Amino acid sequence: MKMIQIPDTDLTMSGVGFGTVNAGLKWDGDDAARMLEGYLAGGGNVIDTAHVYSDWVPGEIARSERVVGEWIHGRGHREDFILMTKGGHPRFESMTTSRLSKEEMTSDLDSSLEKLQVDYVDIYFYHRDDENRTVEELIETMEDFRRAGKIRYYACSNWSTARMKEADAYCEKMGYRGFVANQAMYNIGVKYMGTYPDATMVICDDEMLDYHRNSKNLLVPYMGIAGGFFHALQKKGKEAMKDNCFCTEGNLKIAEGLEALCREKGWCLTQALLGFIAVQDFPMVPLAAASSAAQLKDLTDTLSTEFSAADYTFLKAL
């Protein structure tokens, strides 16, 4: 996979970023070091976390950031990777209550820096949007963080295309670089997916794809392997997956095409899924998580694979 340069920044990113949603839950301590070091050794350089990751499990706040921070503190060489985290996520018990005031964002960021044991993060994301707040207010909050040296660049996650365009226009007016990245749900299965259960998560549609084709704002798809749906379908079968929102006629046909592609190329399913993103007509850096050494190998194998759009012509028949 090719390295991706974000325009008007000094950030060059590997073709897949490492999501740490499993940190502190499925791996910790020495296992965390093996996972994170293994990803870097395999050619990756983007580590993504969030202040709320693992908070859905009682007992500890910001567990993921704490685990990543312990690893960073132990290894040093902070310059070896691009560190991204996110703030402003609603409390899980009140998902419709916004937390994007400057005070709340400052609290989240300061806590993230403490947990991660760093002085700054490379890219800081709004984890959600609040359309009752102006883009001017939200951008100026991020600019204050940048001027204070707490973040190098800022970005958004789960924002609509219209709001990103508003933010771009304001940043151009003010002479700011603005958002350098956008995290939204995108994978080979979203086109045929049913209704996703979390309405606060934004799915990348044709309008958003068109925006990113002509923007300096990098698309960073989350759920790049469709939340593990195609892997689970392969192991458990259609009947076991029938209630999954990805289990639709279109995606079952995609699963057949992916299986044939893997046989032809000798790929694992992770390679075939992330390869779809790699061959799109503008650069993207999808995020993928791993919870075992085998899954990590699938991910690093993907980083060393060259993909071609010709591999995915089976999609035209759908």
Coordinates of C-alpha atoms in Angstrom, one line a residue:
M1 CA 0.0 0.0 0.0
K2 CA 1.1 3.5 -0.7
M3 CA 1.9 6.1 1.9
I4 CA -0.6 9.0 2.0
Q5 CA 0.5 12.7 2.3
I6 CA -2.1 15.0 3.7
P7 CA -1.9 18.3 1.7
D8 CA -0.6 21.4 3.4
T9 CA 0.7 19.4 6.4
D10 CA 3.9 17.5 7.2
L11 CA 1.9 14.3 7.9
T12 CA 2.6 11.2 5.8
M13 CA 0.5 8.3 6.8
S14 CA 0.6 4.6 6.2
G15 CA -2.2 3.0 4.1
V16 CA -4.0 1.7 7.2
G17 CA -4.2 3.2 10.7
F18 CA -4.3 1.1 13.8
G19 CA -7.5 1.4 15.9
T20 CA -7.1 0.9 19.6
V21 CA -10.7 0.3 20.6
N22 CA -9.6 -3.1 22.0
A23 CA -6.8 -1.6 24.2
G24 CA -7.4 -2.4 27.9
L25 CA -10.1 -4.9 27.0
K26 CA -8.6 -7.6 24.8
W27 CA -5.0 -6.6 25.2
D28 CA -3.0 -4.7 27.8
G29 CA 0.5 -4.4 29.2
D30 CA 3.1 -6.6 27.4
D31 CA 0.4 -7.7 24.9
A32 CA -0.3 -4.0 24.1
A33 CA 3.4 -3.5 23.4
R34 CA 3.5 -6.5 21.1
M35 CA 0.4 -5.3 19.2
L36 CA 1.5 -1.7 18.8
E37 CA 5.2 -2.5 18.1
G38 CA 4.1 -5.3 15.6
Y39 CA 2.0 -2.8 13.8
L40 CA 4.8 -0.3 13.5
A41 CA 7.3 -3.0 12.5
G42 CA 4.8 -4.1 9.8
G43 CA 4.9 -0.6 8.1
G44 CA 2.2 1.2 9.9
N45 CA 2.6 4.7 11.5
V46 CA -0.9 5.9 12.5
I47 CA -2.3 5.1 16.0
D48 CA -5.9 6.1 16.6
T49 CA -7.7 6.2 19.9
A50 CA -10.4 8.3 21.6
H51 CA -11.1 9.5 25.1
V52 CA -14.2 7.3 25.4
Y53 CA -12.8 4.1 24.1
S54 CA -13.7 1.2 26.4
D55 CA -15.8 3.5 28.6
W56 CA -18.8 1.3 27.8
V57 CA -17.2 -1.2 30.2
P58 CA -17.5 -0.1 33.8
G59 CA -14.5 0.3 36.1
E60 CA -12.2 2.7 34.4
I61 CA -12.4 5.9 32.2
A62 CA -10.2 6.3 29.1
R63 CA -8.8 2.8 29.4
S64 CA -7.6 2.7 25.8
E65 CA -5.7 6.0 26.1
R66 CA -4.1 4.8 29.3
V67 CA -2.9 1.6 27.7
V68 CA -1.5 3.4 24.7
G69 CA 0.1 6.0 27.0
E70 CA 1.9 3.4 29.0
W71 CA 3.3 1.9 25.8
I72 CA 4.4 5.4 24.6
H73 CA 6.0 6.2 27.9
G74 CA 7.9 2.9 28.0
R75 CA 9.2 3.0 24.4
G76 CA 9.9 6.7 23.8
H77 CA 10.6 7.8 20.2
R78 CA 7.3 9.7 20.0
E79 CA 8.3 10.9 16.6
D80 CA 8.0 7.4 15.1
F81 CA 4.2 7.5 14.7
I82 CA 1.2 9.8 14.1
L83 CA -1.0 9.9 17.2
M84 CA -4.7 10.7 16.9
T85 CA -7.3 10.9 19.5
K86 CA -10.9 12.3 19.8
G87 CA -12.9 14.3 22.3
G88 CA -16.3 15.6 22.9
H89 CA -18.2 12.3 22.7
P90 CA -21.5 12.3 24.5
R91 CA -21.8 10.3 27.7
F92 CA -23.0 6.8 26.9
E93 CA -26.0 7.1 29.2
S94 CA -27.1 10.3 27.4
M95 CA -26.1 10.0 23.7
T96 CA -28.3 12.9 22.6
T97 CA -26.6 15.4 25.0
S98 CA -23.8 17.3 23.3
R99 CA -20.5 17.8 25.0
L100 CA -18.7 20.2 22.6
S101 CA -18.5 23.3 24.8
K102 CA -15.0 24.7 25.0
E103 CA -14.8 23.8 28.7
E104 CA -15.8 20.2 28.0
M105 CA -13.4 19.9 25.0
T106 CA -10.6 21.3 27.1
S107 CA -11.3 18.9 29.9
D108 CA -11.3 16.0 27.5
L109 CA -8.1 17.1 25.8
D110 CA -6.2 17.7 29.0
S111 CA -7.3 14.3 30.3
S112 CA -6.2 12.6 27.0
L113 CA -2.8 14.2 27.2
E114 CA -2.4 13.0 30.8
K115 CA -3.6 9.4 30.0
L116 CA -1.4 9.3 26.8
Q117 CA 1.6 10.7 28.7
V118 CA 2.4 13.1 25.9
D119 CA 2.6 16.9 25.5
Y120 CA 0.7 17.0 22.3
V121 CA -1.3 14.9 19.8
D122 CA -0.7 15.1 16.1
I123 CA -4.4 15.2 15.1
Y124 CA -7.3 15.9 17.5
F125 CA -10.8 15.1 16.4
Y126 CA -14.2 16.3 17.3
H127 CA -15.8 12.9 18.0
R128 CA -19.3 14.2 17.2
D129 CA -20.9 17.4 15.9
D130 CA -23.4 19.7 17.5
E131 CA -25.2 21.7 14.8
N132 CA -26.6 24.0 17.5
R133 CA -23.1 25.4 17.8
T134 CA -21.6 27.5 15.0
V135 CA -18.6 26.2 13.0
E136 CA -16.9 29.4 14.0
E137 CA -17.1 28.6 17.7
L138 CA -15.9 25.0 17.1
I139 CA -13.0 25.9 14.9
E140 CA -11.8 28.6 17.2
T141 CA -11.7 26.1 20.1
M142 CA -9.4 23.9 18.0
E143 CA -7.3 26.9 16.9
D144 CA -6.8 27.8 20.6
F145 CA -5.6 24.2 21.3
R146 CA -3.3 24.4 18.3
R147 CA -1.8 27.8 19.4
A148 CA -1.3 26.4 22.9
G149 CA 0.8 23.5 21.5
K150 CA -1.5 20.8 22.7
I151 CA -2.4 19.6 19.2
R152 CA -0.6 20.0 15.8
Y153 CA -3.7 19.6 13.6
Y154 CA -7.4 19.2 14.1
A155 CA -10.1 17.1 12.4
C156 CA -13.7 15.9 12.7
S157 CA -15.6 12.7 13.0
N158 CA -19.2 12.0 12.3
W159 CA -19.8 15.4 10.7
S160 CA -22.1 16.0 7.7
T161 CA -20.7 17.1 4.4
A162 CA -22.6 20.4 4.7
R163 CA -21.0 21.2 8.0
M164 CA -17.5 20.3 6.8
K165 CA -18.1 22.7 3.9
E166 CA -19.2 25.4 6.3
A167 CA -16.0 24.8 8.4
D168 CA -13.8 24.9 5.3
A169 CA -15.3 28.2 4.2
Y170 CA -14.7 29.8 7.6
C171 CA -11.1 28.5 7.8
E172 CA -10.4 29.8 4.3
K173 CA -11.7 33.2 5.3
M174 CA -9.6 33.2 8.4
G175 CA -6.4 31.8 6.8
Y176 CA -6.5 28.6 8.9
R177 CA -5.5 25.2 7.6
G178 CA -8.7 23.8 9.0
F179 CA -9.8 20.2 9.2
V180 CA -7.0 17.8 8.0
A181 CA -9.1 14.6 8.3
N182 CA -12.6 13.3 8.6
Q183 CA -13.6 10.0 10.2
A184 CA -16.8 8.5 8.9
M185 CA -18.1 5.0 8.3
Y186 CA -17.0 3.6 5.0
N187 CA -16.3 0.1 3.7
I188 CA -17.3 -2.3 0.9
G189 CA -20.6 -3.1 2.6
V190 CA -22.1 0.3 3.5
K191 CA -23.8 0.8 0.1
Y192 CA -26.1 -2.2 0.8
M193 CA -26.2 -2.0 4.5
G194 CA -29.5 -1.8 6.4
T195 CA -30.2 0.8 9.1
Y196 CA -27.2 1.1 11.4
P197 CA -28.3 1.0 15.1
D198 CA -26.3 4.2 16.2
A199 CA -27.9 7.2 14.5
T200 CA -25.1 9.5 15.7
M201 CA -22.5 7.7 13.5
V202 CA -22.3 9.3 10.0
I203 CA -22.1 7.0 7.0
C204 CA -20.0 8.2 4.1
D205 CA -22.4 8.6 1.1
D206 CA -21.9 9.7 -2.5
E207 CA -22.1 13.4 -1.5
M208 CA -19.3 12.9 1.0
L209 CA -17.2 10.9 -1.4
D210 CA -17.5 13.8 -3.9
Y211 CA -16.5 16.3 -1.3
H212 CA -13.3 14.4 -0.4
R213 CA -12.3 14.0 -4.0
N214 CA -12.0 17.8 -4.2
S215 CA -10.9 18.5 -0.6
K216 CA -7.6 18.7 1.3
N217 CA -9.5 17.0 4.1
L218 CA -8.4 13.3 4.2
L219 CA -11.1 10.6 4.5
V220 CA -10.2 8.3 7.4
P221 CA -12.9 5.5 7.2
Y222 CA -13.7 3.7 10.4
M223 CA -15.2 0.2 10.4
G224 CA -13.0 -0.4 7.3
I225 CA -13.6 -4.2 7.6
A226 CA -17.4 -3.6 8.2
G227 CA -17.3 -4.3 11.9
G228 CA -16.1 -7.9 11.3
F229 CA -19.4 -8.8 9.5
F230 CA -17.8 -10.6 6.5
H231 CA -15.3 -12.4 8.8
A232 CA -18.2 -13.6 11.1
L233 CA -20.3 -14.6 8.1
Q234 CA -17.5 -16.7 6.8
K235 CA -17.2 -18.5 10.1
K236 CA -20.8 -18.7 11.3
G237 CA -22.9 -18.6 8.2
K238 CA -25.9 -16.6 7.0
E239 CA -28.4 -17.8 9.6
A240 CA -26.2 -16.7 12.5
M241 CA -25.7 -13.2 11.0
K242 CA -29.3 -12.6 9.8
D243 CA -29.9 -9.8 12.4
N244 CA -26.8 -7.9 11.5
C245 CA -27.5 -4.7 9.6
F246 CA -24.8 -5.7 7.0
C247 CA -26.7 -9.0 6.3
T248 CA -28.5 -8.0 3.1
E249 CA -28.8 -9.6 -0.3
G250 CA -26.2 -7.1 -1.8
N251 CA -23.7 -7.8 0.9
L252 CA -24.1 -11.6 0.6
K253 CA -23.3 -11.3 -3.0
I254 CA -20.3 -9.2 -2.1
A255 CA -19.2 -11.9 0.3
E256 CA -19.2 -14.4 -2.5
G257 CA -17.1 -12.1 -4.6
L258 CA -14.6 -11.5 -1.8
E259 CA -14.3 -15.2 -1.2
A260 CA -13.4 -15.8 -4.9
L261 CA -11.0 -12.9 -4.8
C262 CA -9.2 -14.3 -1.8
R263 CA -8.9 -17.7 -3.5
E264 CA -7.5 -16.1 -6.6
K265 CA -5.0 -13.9 -4.9
G266 CA -4.1 -15.9 -1.9
W267 CA -5.3 -13.1 0.3
C268 CA -6.9 -13.1 3.7
L269 CA -10.3 -11.5 4.0
T270 CA -8.8 -8.4 5.7
Q271 CA -6.6 -7.8 2.7
A272 CA -9.6 -8.0 0.3
L273 CA -11.7 -5.7 2.5
L274 CA -9.1 -3.0 3.0
G275 CA -7.9 -3.3 -0.6
F276 CA -11.3 -2.1 -1.7
I277 CA -10.6 1.2 0.1
A278 CA -7.1 1.4 -1.3
V279 CA -8.2 1.3 -4.9
Q280 CA -10.7 4.2 -4.7
D281 CA -10.1 7.1 -7.0
F282 CA -8.8 9.4 -4.2
P283 CA -6.6 8.6 -1.2
M284 CA -8.0 7.3 2.1
V285 CA -6.5 5.9 5.3
P286 CA -8.9 3.4 6.8
L287 CA -8.7 2.3 10.4
A288 CA -8.7 -1.3 11.5
A289 CA -8.3 -2.9 14.9
A290 CA -6.8 -6.2 15.9
S291 CA -7.4 -8.3 19.0
S292 CA -5.0 -11.1 18.4
A293 CA -1.6 -11.9 16.8
A294 CA -3.3 -13.5 13.8
Q295 CA -5.5 -10.4 13.2
L296 CA -2.4 -8.2 13.5
K297 CA -0.6 -10.3 10.9
D298 CA -3.6 -9.9 8.5
L299 CA -3.3 -6.2 9.0
T300 CA 0.4 -6.0 8.4
D301 CA 0.1 -8.3 5.4
T302 CA -2.4 -5.8 4.0
L303 CA 0.1 -2.9 4.5
S304 CA 2.6 -4.8 2.3
T305 CA 0.1 -5.6 -0.5
E306 CA -0.4 -3.7 -3.8
F307 CA -4.0 -3.6 -4.9
S308 CA -5.6 -2.8 -8.2
A309 CA -9.1 -1.6 -9.1
A310 CA -9.3 -4.5 -11.6
D311 CA -9.5 -6.8 -8.6
Y312 CA -12.9 -5.5 -7.7
T313 CA -14.7 -5.6 -11.1
F314 CA -17.1 -8.2 -9.6
L315 CA -18.8 -5.3 -7.8
K316 CA -20.1 -3.9 -11.2
A317 CA -22.3 -6.9 -11.5
L318 CA -24.3 -6.1 -8.4

